[in-house]
Amino acid sequence: LFLSERAGQGWMLEFIRKNAANGLSVANLVAGLSSILCSLNRQYQYSCWLLLVGFLLDLADGAVARRLNACSALGAKLDDFADFTTFGLATALLLQPQGVLAGLLAVAYVLAVFARLCFFSSGIPFTYRGLPCPYASSLLAGTFLLADGNVIVLRITAGVMILFMLDQGFYPHDKVLESQRWKKVVYAGGVAAVLFLPTAVASVYCLVWAMSYIVFPFAVW
Protein backbone atom coordinates (compact mmCIF):
# COMPACT_ATOMS: atom_id res chain seq x y z
CA LEU A 1 0.00 0.00 0.00
CA PHE A 2 2.87 2.35 0.84
CA LEU A 3 4.60 1.71 -2.50
CA SER A 4 1.30 2.10 -4.34
CA GLU A 5 0.67 5.42 -2.59
CA ARG A 6 4.18 6.66 -3.44
CA ALA A 7 3.70 5.62 -7.08
CA GLY A 8 0.37 7.42 -7.19
CA GLN A 9 1.92 10.60 -5.80
CA GLY A 10 4.77 10.37 -8.32
CA TRP A 11 2.29 9.97 -11.17
CA MET A 12 0.28 12.94 -9.94
CA LEU A 13 3.36 15.17 -9.66
CA GLU A 14 4.48 14.16 -13.15
CA PHE A 15 1.01 14.85 -14.53
CA ILE A 16 1.01 18.31 -12.93
CA ARG A 17 4.50 19.03 -14.27
CA LYS A 18 3.55 18.09 -17.83
CA ASN A 19 0.22 19.94 -17.82
CA ALA A 20 0.87 23.05 -15.71
CA ALA A 21 1.58 25.19 -18.79
CA ASN A 22 -1.35 23.61 -20.65
CA GLY A 23 -3.58 24.59 -17.72
CA LEU A 24 -2.46 28.22 -18.06
CA SER A 25 -3.17 28.07 -21.81
CA VAL A 26 -6.65 26.74 -21.12
CA ALA A 27 -7.17 29.55 -18.59
CA ASN A 28 -6.07 32.01 -21.29
CA LEU A 29 -8.56 30.40 -23.70
CA VAL A 30 -11.36 30.67 -21.12
CA ALA A 31 -10.48 34.34 -20.57
CA GLY A 32 -10.69 34.92 -24.31
CA LEU A 33 -14.02 33.16 -24.69
CA SER A 34 -15.40 35.05 -21.69
CA SER A 35 -14.18 38.31 -23.21
CA ILE A 36 -16.01 37.47 -26.44
CA LEU A 37 -19.23 36.87 -24.50
CA CYS A 38 -18.79 40.16 -22.63
CA SER A 39 -18.27 42.06 -25.89
CA LEU A 40 -21.34 40.45 -27.46
CA ASN A 41 -23.31 41.67 -24.44
CA ARG A 42 -21.68 45.14 -24.74
CA GLN A 43 -19.89 44.79 -21.41
CA TYR A 44 -16.64 46.11 -22.81
CA GLN A 45 -15.09 47.04 -19.46
CA TYR A 46 -15.16 43.40 -18.38
CA SER A 47 -13.94 42.35 -21.81
CA CYS A 48 -10.87 44.58 -21.51
CA TRP A 49 -10.15 43.32 -18.01
CA LEU A 50 -10.25 39.71 -19.25
CA LEU A 51 -7.88 40.58 -22.11
CA LEU A 52 -5.38 41.99 -19.62
CA VAL A 53 -5.71 38.80 -17.56
CA GLY A 54 -5.09 36.78 -20.72
CA PHE A 55 -2.00 38.87 -21.43
CA LEU A 56 -0.52 37.94 -18.05
CA LEU A 57 -1.47 34.27 -18.45
CA ASP A 58 0.16 34.10 -21.87
CA LEU A 59 3.45 35.45 -20.50
CA ALA A 60 3.32 32.89 -17.69
CA ASP A 61 2.51 29.71 -19.63
CA GLY A 62 5.65 29.78 -21.78
CA ALA A 63 7.82 30.45 -18.76
CA VAL A 64 6.23 27.58 -16.82
CA ALA A 65 6.63 25.16 -19.75
CA ARG A 66 10.31 25.99 -20.16
CA ARG A 67 10.97 26.00 -16.42
CA LEU A 68 9.40 22.55 -15.95
CA ASN A 69 10.82 21.23 -19.24
CA ALA A 70 7.31 20.38 -20.38
CA CYS A 71 7.25 21.87 -23.88
CA SER A 72 5.32 19.74 -26.38
CA ALA A 73 3.66 19.98 -29.79
CA LEU A 74 0.24 19.73 -28.14
CA GLY A 75 1.10 22.54 -25.73
CA ALA A 76 2.29 24.76 -28.59
CA LYS A 77 -0.93 24.16 -30.56
CA LEU A 78 -3.06 24.84 -27.48
CA ASP A 79 -1.13 28.03 -26.77
CA ASP A 80 -1.55 29.26 -30.36
CA PHE A 81 -5.28 28.49 -30.32
CA ALA A 82 -5.70 30.33 -27.02
CA ASP A 83 -3.71 33.30 -28.37
CA PHE A 84 -5.80 33.41 -31.55
CA THR A 85 -9.02 33.34 -29.55
CA THR A 86 -7.99 35.90 -26.92
CA PHE A 87 -5.71 38.25 -28.83
CA GLY A 88 -7.38 37.83 -32.21
CA LEU A 89 -11.14 37.27 -32.03
CA ALA A 90 -11.80 38.71 -28.58
CA THR A 91 -9.63 41.79 -29.16
CA ALA A 92 -11.17 42.45 -32.59
CA LEU A 93 -14.64 42.60 -31.02
CA LEU A 94 -13.51 45.63 -29.00
CA LEU A 95 -13.58 47.51 -32.32
CA GLN A 96 -17.38 47.15 -32.30
CA PRO A 97 -17.58 46.16 -35.98
CA GLN A 98 -20.89 47.70 -37.00
CA GLY A 99 -20.88 48.53 -40.70
CA VAL A 100 -18.77 47.42 -43.65
CA LEU A 101 -15.59 49.42 -42.96
CA ALA A 102 -15.52 48.58 -39.25
CA GLY A 103 -16.16 44.94 -40.10
CA LEU A 104 -13.29 44.90 -42.60
CA LEU A 105 -10.98 46.43 -40.00
CA ALA A 106 -11.93 43.72 -37.48
CA VAL A 107 -11.37 41.01 -40.10
CA ALA A 108 -8.01 42.55 -41.01
CA TYR A 109 -7.01 42.56 -37.35
CA VAL A 110 -7.92 38.88 -36.91
CA LEU A 111 -6.04 37.96 -40.11
CA ALA A 112 -2.98 39.90 -38.92
CA VAL A 113 -2.98 37.87 -35.69
CA PHE A 114 -3.46 34.68 -37.73
CA ALA A 115 -0.52 35.54 -39.99
CA ARG A 116 1.62 36.52 -37.01
CA LEU A 117 0.99 33.21 -35.23
CA CYS A 118 1.18 30.86 -38.22
CA PHE A 119 3.66 32.26 -40.72
CA PHE A 120 6.17 34.49 -38.96
CA SER A 121 9.26 32.65 -37.76
CA SER A 122 12.37 34.69 -37.04
CA GLY A 123 14.88 31.87 -37.38
CA ILE A 124 16.93 33.70 -34.75
CA PRO A 125 16.90 32.40 -31.17
CA PHE A 126 15.18 34.58 -28.57
CA THR A 127 13.58 36.97 -31.08
CA TYR A 128 10.19 37.43 -32.71
CA ARG A 129 9.50 38.65 -36.21
CA GLY A 130 6.64 41.09 -36.07
CA LEU A 131 5.00 42.45 -32.94
CA PRO A 132 3.68 39.65 -30.67
CA CYS A 133 -0.12 39.92 -30.66
CA PRO A 134 -0.50 39.82 -26.83
CA TYR A 135 1.21 43.23 -26.60
CA ALA A 136 -1.05 44.67 -29.30
CA SER A 137 -4.09 43.33 -27.43
CA SER A 138 -2.88 44.74 -24.10
CA LEU A 139 -2.33 48.13 -25.69
CA LEU A 140 -5.81 48.13 -27.27
CA ALA A 141 -7.47 47.08 -24.02
CA GLY A 142 -5.65 49.82 -22.09
CA THR A 143 -6.49 52.38 -24.78
CA PHE A 144 -10.16 51.42 -24.69
CA LEU A 145 -10.34 51.84 -20.92
CA LEU A 146 -8.46 55.16 -20.87
CA ALA A 147 -10.32 56.61 -23.86
CA ASP A 148 -13.62 55.69 -22.21
CA GLY A 149 -14.60 53.47 -25.12
CA ASN A 150 -13.88 56.00 -27.89
CA VAL A 151 -14.27 53.80 -30.97
CA ILE A 152 -12.46 56.18 -33.36
CA VAL A 153 -9.33 56.25 -31.21
CA LEU A 154 -9.47 52.50 -30.79
CA ARG A 155 -9.84 51.80 -34.51
CA ILE A 156 -6.92 54.08 -35.38
CA THR A 157 -4.81 52.31 -32.75
CA ALA A 158 -5.88 48.91 -34.12
CA GLY A 159 -4.81 49.95 -37.63
CA VAL A 160 -1.38 50.91 -36.33
CA MET A 161 -1.10 47.60 -34.44
CA ILE A 162 -1.94 45.69 -37.63
CA LEU A 163 1.03 47.34 -39.32
CA PHE A 164 3.30 46.49 -36.39
CA MET A 165 2.19 42.84 -36.39
CA LEU A 166 2.66 42.44 -40.15
CA ASP A 167 5.99 44.25 -40.16
CA GLN A 168 8.86 41.76 -40.21
CA GLY A 169 11.13 43.74 -37.92
CA PHE A 170 12.57 41.91 -34.94
CA TYR A 171 11.42 42.05 -31.32
CA PRO A 172 13.15 40.47 -28.32
CA HIS A 173 11.64 37.32 -26.85
CA ASP A 174 9.42 38.31 -23.92
CA LYS A 175 10.95 35.97 -21.31
CA VAL A 176 9.79 38.33 -18.61
CA LEU A 177 9.77 35.71 -15.88
CA GLU A 178 13.08 34.15 -16.91
CA SER A 179 15.42 37.10 -17.21
CA GLN A 180 16.45 40.13 -15.16
CA ARG A 181 14.90 40.67 -11.76
CA TRP A 182 13.40 44.03 -12.74
CA LYS A 183 11.35 42.33 -15.46
CA LYS A 184 9.94 39.92 -12.90
CA VAL A 185 9.07 42.92 -10.73
CA VAL A 186 7.28 44.49 -13.72
CA TYR A 187 5.28 41.29 -14.20
CA ALA A 188 4.42 41.08 -10.49
CA GLY A 189 3.34 44.72 -10.62
CA GLY A 190 1.09 43.91 -13.58
CA VAL A 191 -0.56 41.07 -11.67
CA ALA A 192 -1.12 43.32 -8.64
CA ALA A 193 -2.44 46.17 -10.80
CA VAL A 194 -4.92 44.00 -12.71
CA LEU A 195 -6.20 42.13 -9.66
CA PHE A 196 -6.19 44.75 -6.92
CA LEU A 197 -5.87 48.31 -8.26
CA PRO A 198 -8.55 50.51 -9.89
CA THR A 199 -9.23 49.94 -13.58
CA ALA A 200 -7.63 53.23 -14.64
CA VAL A 201 -4.37 52.44 -12.82
CA ALA A 202 -4.21 48.90 -14.21
CA SER A 203 -4.86 50.12 -17.76
CA VAL A 204 -2.16 52.81 -17.50
CA TYR A 205 0.30 50.25 -16.14
CA CYS A 206 -0.31 47.73 -18.94
CA LEU A 207 -0.41 50.48 -21.56
CA VAL A 208 3.00 51.83 -20.52
CA TRP A 209 4.37 48.28 -20.36
CA ALA A 210 3.16 47.44 -23.88
CA MET A 211 4.23 50.80 -25.32
CA SER A 212 7.75 50.44 -23.93
CA TYR A 213 8.06 47.03 -25.59
CA ILE A 214 6.62 48.23 -28.91
CA VAL A 215 8.54 51.51 -29.22
CA PHE A 216 11.83 50.56 -27.50
CA PRO A 217 12.03 46.78 -27.92
CA PHE A 218 15.79 46.28 -27.64
CA ALA A 219 16.70 49.48 -25.81
CA VAL A 220 14.46 48.53 -22.86
CA TRP A 221 13.46 44.86 -23.19
PDB file of C-alpha atoms in Angstrom:
ATOM      1  CA  LEU A   1       0.000   0.000   0.000  1.00  0.00           C
ATOM      2  CA  PHE A   2       2.868   2.351   0.839  1.00  0.00           C
ATOM      3  CA  LEU A   3       4.603   1.711  -2.502  1.00  0.00           C
ATOM      4  CA  SER A   4       1.301   2.101  -4.335  1.00  0.00           C
ATOM      5  CA  GLU A   5       0.673   5.422  -2.595  1.00  0.00           C
ATOM      6  CA  ARG A   6       4.183   6.664  -3.444  1.00  0.00           C
ATOM      7  CA  ALA A   7       3.700   5.617  -7.077  1.00  0.00           C
ATOM      8  CA  GLY A   8       0.373   7.423  -7.190  1.00  0.00           C
ATOM      9  CA  GLN A   9       1.923  10.599  -5.799  1.00  0.00           C
ATOM     10  CA  GLY A  10       4.771  10.370  -8.315  1.00  0.00           C
ATOM     11  CA  TRP A  11       2.289   9.971 -11.173  1.00  0.00           C
ATOM     12  CA  MET A  12       0.277  12.937  -9.939  1.00  0.00           C
ATOM     13  CA  LEU A  13       3.356  15.169  -9.664  1.00  0.00           C
ATOM     14  CA  GLU A  14       4.485  14.157 -13.146  1.00  0.00           C
ATOM     15  CA  PHE A  15       1.014  14.851 -14.533  1.00  0.00           C
ATOM     16  CA  ILE A  16       1.005  18.305 -12.927  1.00  0.00           C
ATOM     17  CA  ARG A  17       4.502  19.027 -14.269  1.00  0.00           C
ATOM     18  CA  LYS A  18       3.545  18.091 -17.830  1.00  0.00           C
ATOM     19  CA  ASN A  19       0.222  19.938 -17.816  1.00  0.00           C
ATOM     20  CA  ALA A  20       0.869  23.055 -15.705  1.00  0.00           C
ATOM     21  CA  ALA A  21       1.581  25.186 -18.786  1.00  0.00           C
ATOM     22  CA  ASN A  22      -1.353  23.613 -20.646  1.00  0.00           C
ATOM     23  CA  GLY A  23      -3.582  24.591 -17.723  1.00  0.00           C
ATOM     24  CA  LEU A  24      -2.459  28.221 -18.062  1.00  0.00           C
ATOM     25  CA  SER A  25      -3.166  28.073 -21.812  1.00  0.00           C
ATOM     26  CA  VAL A  26      -6.651  26.743 -21.117  1.00  0.00           C
ATOM     27  CA  ALA A  27      -7.169  29.552 -18.590  1.00  0.00           C
ATOM     28  CA  ASN A  28      -6.072  32.015 -21.292  1.00  0.00           C
ATOM     29  CA  LEU A  29      -8.558  30.404 -23.697  1.00  0.00           C
ATOM     30  CA  VAL A  30     -11.365  30.674 -21.124  1.00  0.00           C
ATOM     31  CA  ALA A  31     -10.480  34.342 -20.566  1.00  0.00           C
ATOM     32  CA  GLY A  32     -10.690  34.924 -24.314  1.00  0.00           C
ATOM     33  CA  LEU A  33     -14.025  33.160 -24.685  1.00  0.00           C
ATOM     34  CA  SER A  34     -15.397  35.051 -21.692  1.00  0.00           C
ATOM     35  CA  SER A  35     -14.175  38.305 -23.214  1.00  0.00           C
ATOM     36  CA  ILE A  36     -16.012  37.471 -26.440  1.00  0.00           C
ATOM     37  CA  LEU A  37     -19.234  36.873 -24.505  1.00  0.00           C
ATOM     38  CA  CYS A  38     -18.792  40.155 -22.634  1.00  0.00           C
ATOM     39  CA  SER A  39     -18.270  42.060 -25.890  1.00  0.00           C
ATOM     40  CA  LEU A  40     -21.336  40.450 -27.459  1.00  0.00           C
ATOM     41  CA  ASN A  41     -23.307  41.674 -24.435  1.00  0.00           C
ATOM     42  CA  ARG A  42     -21.685  45.139 -24.744  1.00  0.00           C
ATOM     43  CA  GLN A  43     -19.888  44.786 -21.411  1.00  0.00           C
ATOM     44  CA  TYR A  44     -16.637  46.112 -22.812  1.00  0.00           C
ATOM     45  CA  GLN A  45     -15.090  47.036 -19.458  1.00  0.00           C
ATOM     46  CA  TYR A  46     -15.155  43.396 -18.376  1.00  0.00           C
ATOM     47  CA  SER A  47     -13.945  42.345 -21.808  1.00  0.00           C
ATOM     48  CA  CYS A  48     -10.870  44.582 -21.505  1.00  0.00           C
ATOM     49  CA  TRP A  49     -10.147  43.315 -18.012  1.00  0.00           C
ATOM     50  CA  LEU A  50     -10.252  39.711 -19.254  1.00  0.00           C
ATOM     51  CA  LEU A  51      -7.884  40.584 -22.108  1.00  0.00           C
ATOM     52  CA  LEU A  52      -5.384  41.986 -19.615  1.00  0.00           C
ATOM     53  CA  VAL A  53      -5.707  38.803 -17.556  1.00  0.00           C
ATOM     54  CA  GLY A  54      -5.094  36.777 -20.725  1.00  0.00           C
ATOM     55  CA  PHE A  55      -1.996  38.872 -21.434  1.00  0.00           C
ATOM     56  CA  LEU A  56      -0.522  37.941 -18.048  1.00  0.00           C
ATOM     57  CA  LEU A  57      -1.472  34.268 -18.448  1.00  0.00           C
ATOM     58  CA  ASP A  58       0.164  34.104 -21.868  1.00  0.00           C
ATOM     59  CA  LEU A  59       3.450  35.446 -20.504  1.00  0.00           C
ATOM     60  CA  ALA A  60       3.319  32.886 -17.692  1.00  0.00           C
ATOM     61  CA  ASP A  61       2.508  29.708 -19.633  1.00  0.00           C
ATOM     62  CA  GLY A  62       5.647  29.778 -21.783  1.00  0.00           C
ATOM     63  CA  ALA A  63       7.820  30.451 -18.759  1.00  0.00           C
ATOM     64  CA  VAL A  64       6.234  27.578 -16.823  1.00  0.00           C
ATOM     65  CA  ALA A  65       6.632  25.164 -19.754  1.00  0.00           C
ATOM     66  CA  ARG A  66      10.305  25.992 -20.163  1.00  0.00           C
ATOM     67  CA  ARG A  67      10.969  26.003 -16.424  1.00  0.00           C
ATOM     68  CA  LEU A  68       9.400  22.553 -15.954  1.00  0.00           C
ATOM     69  CA  ASN A  69      10.818  21.228 -19.239  1.00  0.00           C
ATOM     70  CA  ALA A  70       7.312  20.382 -20.377  1.00  0.00           C
ATOM     71  CA  CYS A  71       7.251  21.873 -23.881  1.00  0.00           C
ATOM     72  CA  SER A  72       5.317  19.745 -26.377  1.00  0.00           C
ATOM     73  CA  ALA A  73       3.661  19.985 -29.789  1.00  0.00           C
ATOM     74  CA  LEU A  74       0.238  19.726 -28.136  1.00  0.00           C
ATOM     75  CA  GLY A  75       1.101  22.544 -25.733  1.00  0.00           C
ATOM     76  CA  ALA A  76       2.289  24.763 -28.593  1.00  0.00           C
ATOM     77  CA  LYS A  77      -0.926  24.164 -30.557  1.00  0.00           C
ATOM     78  CA  LEU A  78      -3.059  24.837 -27.481  1.00  0.00           C
ATOM     79  CA  ASP A  79      -1.133  28.033 -26.774  1.00  0.00           C
ATOM     80  CA  ASP A  80      -1.554  29.256 -30.362  1.00  0.00           C
ATOM     81  CA  PHE A  81      -5.279  28.487 -30.317  1.00  0.00           C
ATOM     82  CA  ALA A  82      -5.697  30.327 -27.018  1.00  0.00           C
ATOM     83  CA  ASP A  83      -3.709  33.298 -28.368  1.00  0.00           C
ATOM     84  CA  PHE A  84      -5.795  33.413 -31.553  1.00  0.00           C
ATOM     85  CA  THR A  85      -9.025  33.336 -29.548  1.00  0.00           C
ATOM     86  CA  THR A  86      -7.995  35.899 -26.922  1.00  0.00           C
ATOM     87  CA  PHE A  87      -5.709  38.247 -28.826  1.00  0.00           C
ATOM     88  CA  GLY A  88      -7.384  37.829 -32.205  1.00  0.00           C
ATOM     89  CA  LEU A  89     -11.139  37.273 -32.029  1.00  0.00           C
ATOM     90  CA  ALA A  90     -11.800  38.712 -28.577  1.00  0.00           C
ATOM     91  CA  THR A  91      -9.625  41.787 -29.159  1.00  0.00           C
ATOM     92  CA  ALA A  92     -11.174  42.448 -32.588  1.00  0.00           C
ATOM     93  CA  LEU A  93     -14.640  42.599 -31.015  1.00  0.00           C
ATOM     94  CA  LEU A  94     -13.511  45.627 -28.999  1.00  0.00           C
ATOM     95  CA  LEU A  95     -13.579  47.508 -32.322  1.00  0.00           C
ATOM     96  CA  GLN A  96     -17.380  47.153 -32.302  1.00  0.00           C
ATOM     97  CA  PRO A  97     -17.579  46.158 -35.984  1.00  0.00           C
ATOM     98  CA  GLN A  98     -20.895  47.697 -37.004  1.00  0.00           C
ATOM     99  CA  GLY A  99     -20.882  48.530 -40.703  1.00  0.00           C
ATOM    100  CA  VAL A 100     -18.769  47.425 -43.647  1.00  0.00           C
ATOM    101  CA  LEU A 101     -15.592  49.425 -42.964  1.00  0.00           C
ATOM    102  CA  ALA A 102     -15.516  48.583 -39.253  1.00  0.00           C
ATOM    103  CA  GLY A 103     -16.159  44.939 -40.102  1.00  0.00           C
ATOM    104  CA  LEU A 104     -13.295  44.903 -42.602  1.00  0.00           C
ATOM    105  CA  LEU A 105     -10.983  46.427 -39.997  1.00  0.00           C
ATOM    106  CA  ALA A 106     -11.930  43.721 -37.477  1.00  0.00           C
ATOM    107  CA  VAL A 107     -11.368  41.005 -40.104  1.00  0.00           C
ATOM    108  CA  ALA A 108      -8.006  42.549 -41.011  1.00  0.00           C
ATOM    109  CA  TYR A 109      -7.009  42.561 -37.345  1.00  0.00           C
ATOM    110  CA  VAL A 110      -7.922  38.882 -36.911  1.00  0.00           C
ATOM    111  CA  LEU A 111      -6.036  37.961 -40.114  1.00  0.00           C
ATOM    112  CA  ALA A 112      -2.983  39.899 -38.916  1.00  0.00           C
ATOM    113  CA  VAL A 113      -2.984  37.871 -35.694  1.00  0.00           C
ATOM    114  CA  PHE A 114      -3.461  34.681 -37.726  1.00  0.00           C
ATOM    115  CA  ALA A 115      -0.523  35.540 -39.990  1.00  0.00           C
ATOM    116  CA  ARG A 116       1.623  36.517 -37.014  1.00  0.00           C
ATOM    117  CA  LEU A 117       0.990  33.211 -35.233  1.00  0.00           C
ATOM    118  CA  CYS A 118       1.182  30.855 -38.221  1.00  0.00           C
ATOM    119  CA  PHE A 119       3.659  32.256 -40.717  1.00  0.00           C
ATOM    120  CA  PHE A 120       6.171  34.493 -38.963  1.00  0.00           C
ATOM    121  CA  SER A 121       9.256  32.652 -37.762  1.00  0.00           C
ATOM    122  CA  SER A 122      12.368  34.687 -37.040  1.00  0.00           C
ATOM    123  CA  GLY A 123      14.879  31.872 -37.379  1.00  0.00           C
ATOM    124  CA  ILE A 124      16.927  33.697 -34.748  1.00  0.00           C
ATOM    125  CA  PRO A 125      16.905  32.396 -31.167  1.00  0.00           C
ATOM    126  CA  PHE A 126      15.178  34.580 -28.575  1.00  0.00           C
ATOM    127  CA  THR A 127      13.584  36.969 -31.084  1.00  0.00           C
ATOM    128  CA  TYR A 128      10.185  37.429 -32.708  1.00  0.00           C
ATOM    129  CA  ARG A 129       9.500  38.651 -36.211  1.00  0.00           C
ATOM    130  CA  GLY A 130       6.636  41.095 -36.069  1.00  0.00           C
ATOM    131  CA  LEU A 131       4.999  42.450 -32.941  1.00  0.00           C
ATOM    132  CA  PRO A 132       3.677  39.653 -30.666  1.00  0.00           C
ATOM    133  CA  CYS A 133      -0.118  39.923 -30.662  1.00  0.00           C
ATOM    134  CA  PRO A 134      -0.497  39.825 -26.830  1.00  0.00           C
ATOM    135  CA  TYR A 135       1.211  43.228 -26.603  1.00  0.00           C
ATOM    136  CA  ALA A 136      -1.055  44.674 -29.298  1.00  0.00           C
ATOM    137  CA  SER A 137      -4.088  43.330 -27.429  1.00  0.00           C
ATOM    138  CA  SER A 138      -2.877  44.738 -24.096  1.00  0.00           C
ATOM    139  CA  LEU A 139      -2.334  48.132 -25.689  1.00  0.00           C
ATOM    140  CA  LEU A 140      -5.806  48.127 -27.272  1.00  0.00           C
ATOM    141  CA  ALA A 141      -7.473  47.082 -24.015  1.00  0.00           C
ATOM    142  CA  GLY A 142      -5.646  49.820 -22.095  1.00  0.00           C
ATOM    143  CA  THR A 143      -6.490  52.380 -24.781  1.00  0.00           C
ATOM    144  CA  PHE A 144     -10.164  51.420 -24.689  1.00  0.00           C
ATOM    145  CA  LEU A 145     -10.341  51.845 -20.918  1.00  0.00           C
ATOM    146  CA  LEU A 146      -8.455  55.165 -20.867  1.00  0.00           C
ATOM    147  CA  ALA A 147     -10.321  56.607 -23.863  1.00  0.00           C
ATOM    148  CA  ASP A 148     -13.622  55.689 -22.207  1.00  0.00           C
ATOM    149  CA  GLY A 149     -14.597  53.469 -25.123  1.00  0.00           C
ATOM    150  CA  ASN A 150     -13.884  55.999 -27.888  1.00  0.00           C
ATOM    151  CA  VAL A 151     -14.270  53.801 -30.967  1.00  0.00           C
ATOM    152  CA  ILE A 152     -12.465  56.181 -33.356  1.00  0.00           C
ATOM    153  CA  VAL A 153      -9.330  56.251 -31.209  1.00  0.00           C
ATOM    154  CA  LEU A 154      -9.469  52.499 -30.786  1.00  0.00           C
ATOM    155  CA  ARG A 155      -9.839  51.799 -34.505  1.00  0.00           C
ATOM    156  CA  ILE A 156      -6.923  54.080 -35.377  1.00  0.00           C
ATOM    157  CA  THR A 157      -4.813  52.314 -32.749  1.00  0.00           C
ATOM    158  CA  ALA A 158      -5.879  48.915 -34.120  1.00  0.00           C
ATOM    159  CA  GLY A 159      -4.813  49.952 -37.625  1.00  0.00           C
ATOM    160  CA  VAL A 160      -1.375  50.906 -36.330  1.00  0.00           C
ATOM    161  CA  MET A 161      -1.101  47.599 -34.439  1.00  0.00           C
ATOM    162  CA  ILE A 162      -1.942  45.687 -37.630  1.00  0.00           C
ATOM    163  CA  LEU A 163       1.032  47.339 -39.325  1.00  0.00           C
ATOM    164  CA  PHE A 164       3.303  46.489 -36.388  1.00  0.00           C
ATOM    165  CA  MET A 165       2.192  42.842 -36.386  1.00  0.00           C
ATOM    166  CA  LEU A 166       2.655  42.444 -40.147  1.00  0.00           C
ATOM    167  CA  ASP A 167       5.992  44.248 -40.162  1.00  0.00           C
ATOM    168  CA  GLN A 168       8.863  41.761 -40.208  1.00  0.00           C
ATOM    169  CA  GLY A 169      11.127  43.742 -37.920  1.00  0.00           C
ATOM    170  CA  PHE A 170      12.566  41.912 -34.936  1.00  0.00           C
ATOM    171  CA  TYR A 171      11.422  42.053 -31.325  1.00  0.00           C
ATOM    172  CA  PRO A 172      13.148  40.468 -28.324  1.00  0.00           C
ATOM    173  CA  HIS A 173      11.636  37.319 -26.855  1.00  0.00           C
ATOM    174  CA  ASP A 174       9.424  38.311 -23.919  1.00  0.00           C
ATOM    175  CA  LYS A 175      10.945  35.972 -21.312  1.00  0.00           C
ATOM    176  CA  VAL A 176       9.794  38.334 -18.612  1.00  0.00           C
ATOM    177  CA  LEU A 177       9.773  35.706 -15.878  1.00  0.00           C
ATOM    178  CA  GLU A 178      13.080  34.148 -16.906  1.00  0.00           C
ATOM    179  CA  SER A 179      15.422  37.098 -17.207  1.00  0.00           C
ATOM    180  CA  GLN A 180      16.453  40.135 -15.156  1.00  0.00           C
ATOM    181  CA  ARG A 181      14.903  40.674 -11.761  1.00  0.00           C
ATOM    182  CA  TRP A 182      13.401  44.029 -12.741  1.00  0.00           C
ATOM    183  CA  LYS A 183      11.347  42.330 -15.457  1.00  0.00           C
ATOM    184  CA  LYS A 184       9.939  39.924 -12.897  1.00  0.00           C
ATOM    185  CA  VAL A 185       9.066  42.922 -10.734  1.00  0.00           C
ATOM    186  CA  VAL A 186       7.278  44.491 -13.723  1.00  0.00           C
ATOM    187  CA  TYR A 187       5.279  41.291 -14.199  1.00  0.00           C
ATOM    188  CA  ALA A 188       4.416  41.080 -10.494  1.00  0.00           C
ATOM    189  CA  GLY A 189       3.339  44.722 -10.621  1.00  0.00           C
ATOM    190  CA  GLY A 190       1.092  43.915 -13.582  1.00  0.00           C
ATOM    191  CA  VAL A 191      -0.563  41.075 -11.670  1.00  0.00           C
ATOM    192  CA  ALA A 192      -1.117  43.315  -8.641  1.00  0.00           C
ATOM    193  CA  ALA A 193      -2.437  46.165 -10.802  1.00  0.00           C
ATOM    194  CA  VAL A 194      -4.922  43.998 -12.710  1.00  0.00           C
ATOM    195  CA  LEU A 195      -6.197  42.131  -9.659  1.00  0.00           C
ATOM    196  CA  PHE A 196      -6.188  44.752  -6.916  1.00  0.00           C
ATOM    197  CA  LEU A 197      -5.873  48.312  -8.261  1.00  0.00           C
ATOM    198  CA  PRO A 198      -8.548  50.508  -9.894  1.00  0.00           C
ATOM    199  CA  THR A 199      -9.227  49.940 -13.577  1.00  0.00           C
ATOM    200  CA  ALA A 200      -7.626  53.232 -14.638  1.00  0.00           C
ATOM    201  CA  VAL A 201      -4.368  52.440 -12.817  1.00  0.00           C
ATOM    202  CA  ALA A 202      -4.213  48.904 -14.214  1.00  0.00           C
ATOM    203  CA  SER A 203      -4.858  50.116 -17.761  1.00  0.00           C
ATOM    204  CA  VAL A 204      -2.159  52.805 -17.504  1.00  0.00           C
ATOM    205  CA  TYR A 205       0.303  50.253 -16.138  1.00  0.00           C
ATOM    206  CA  CYS A 206      -0.309  47.733 -18.944  1.00  0.00           C
ATOM    207  CA  LEU A 207      -0.413  50.482 -21.562  1.00  0.00           C
ATOM    208  CA  VAL A 208       3.002  51.834 -20.525  1.00  0.00           C
ATOM    209  CA  TRP A 209       4.368  48.284 -20.361  1.00  0.00           C
ATOM    210  CA  ALA A 210       3.155  47.445 -23.879  1.00  0.00           C
ATOM    211  CA  MET A 211       4.233  50.797 -25.320  1.00  0.00           C
ATOM    212  CA  SER A 212       7.755  50.445 -23.934  1.00  0.00           C
ATOM    213  CA  TYR A 213       8.057  47.030 -25.592  1.00  0.00           C
ATOM    214  CA  ILE A 214       6.616  48.225 -28.907  1.00  0.00           C
ATOM    215  CA  VAL A 215       8.545  51.506 -29.224  1.00  0.00           C
ATOM    216  CA  PHE A 216      11.830  50.563 -27.504  1.00  0.00           C
ATOM    217  CA  PRO A 217      12.033  46.775 -27.925  1.00  0.00           C
ATOM    218  CA  PHE A 218      15.786  46.284 -27.640  1.00  0.00           C
ATOM    219  CA  ALA A 219      16.696  49.485 -25.805  1.00  0.00           C
ATOM    220  CA  VAL A 220      14.458  48.526 -22.865  1.00  0.00           C
ATOM    221  CA  TRP A 221      13.456  44.865 -23.193  1.00  0.00           C
TER     222      TRP A 221
END
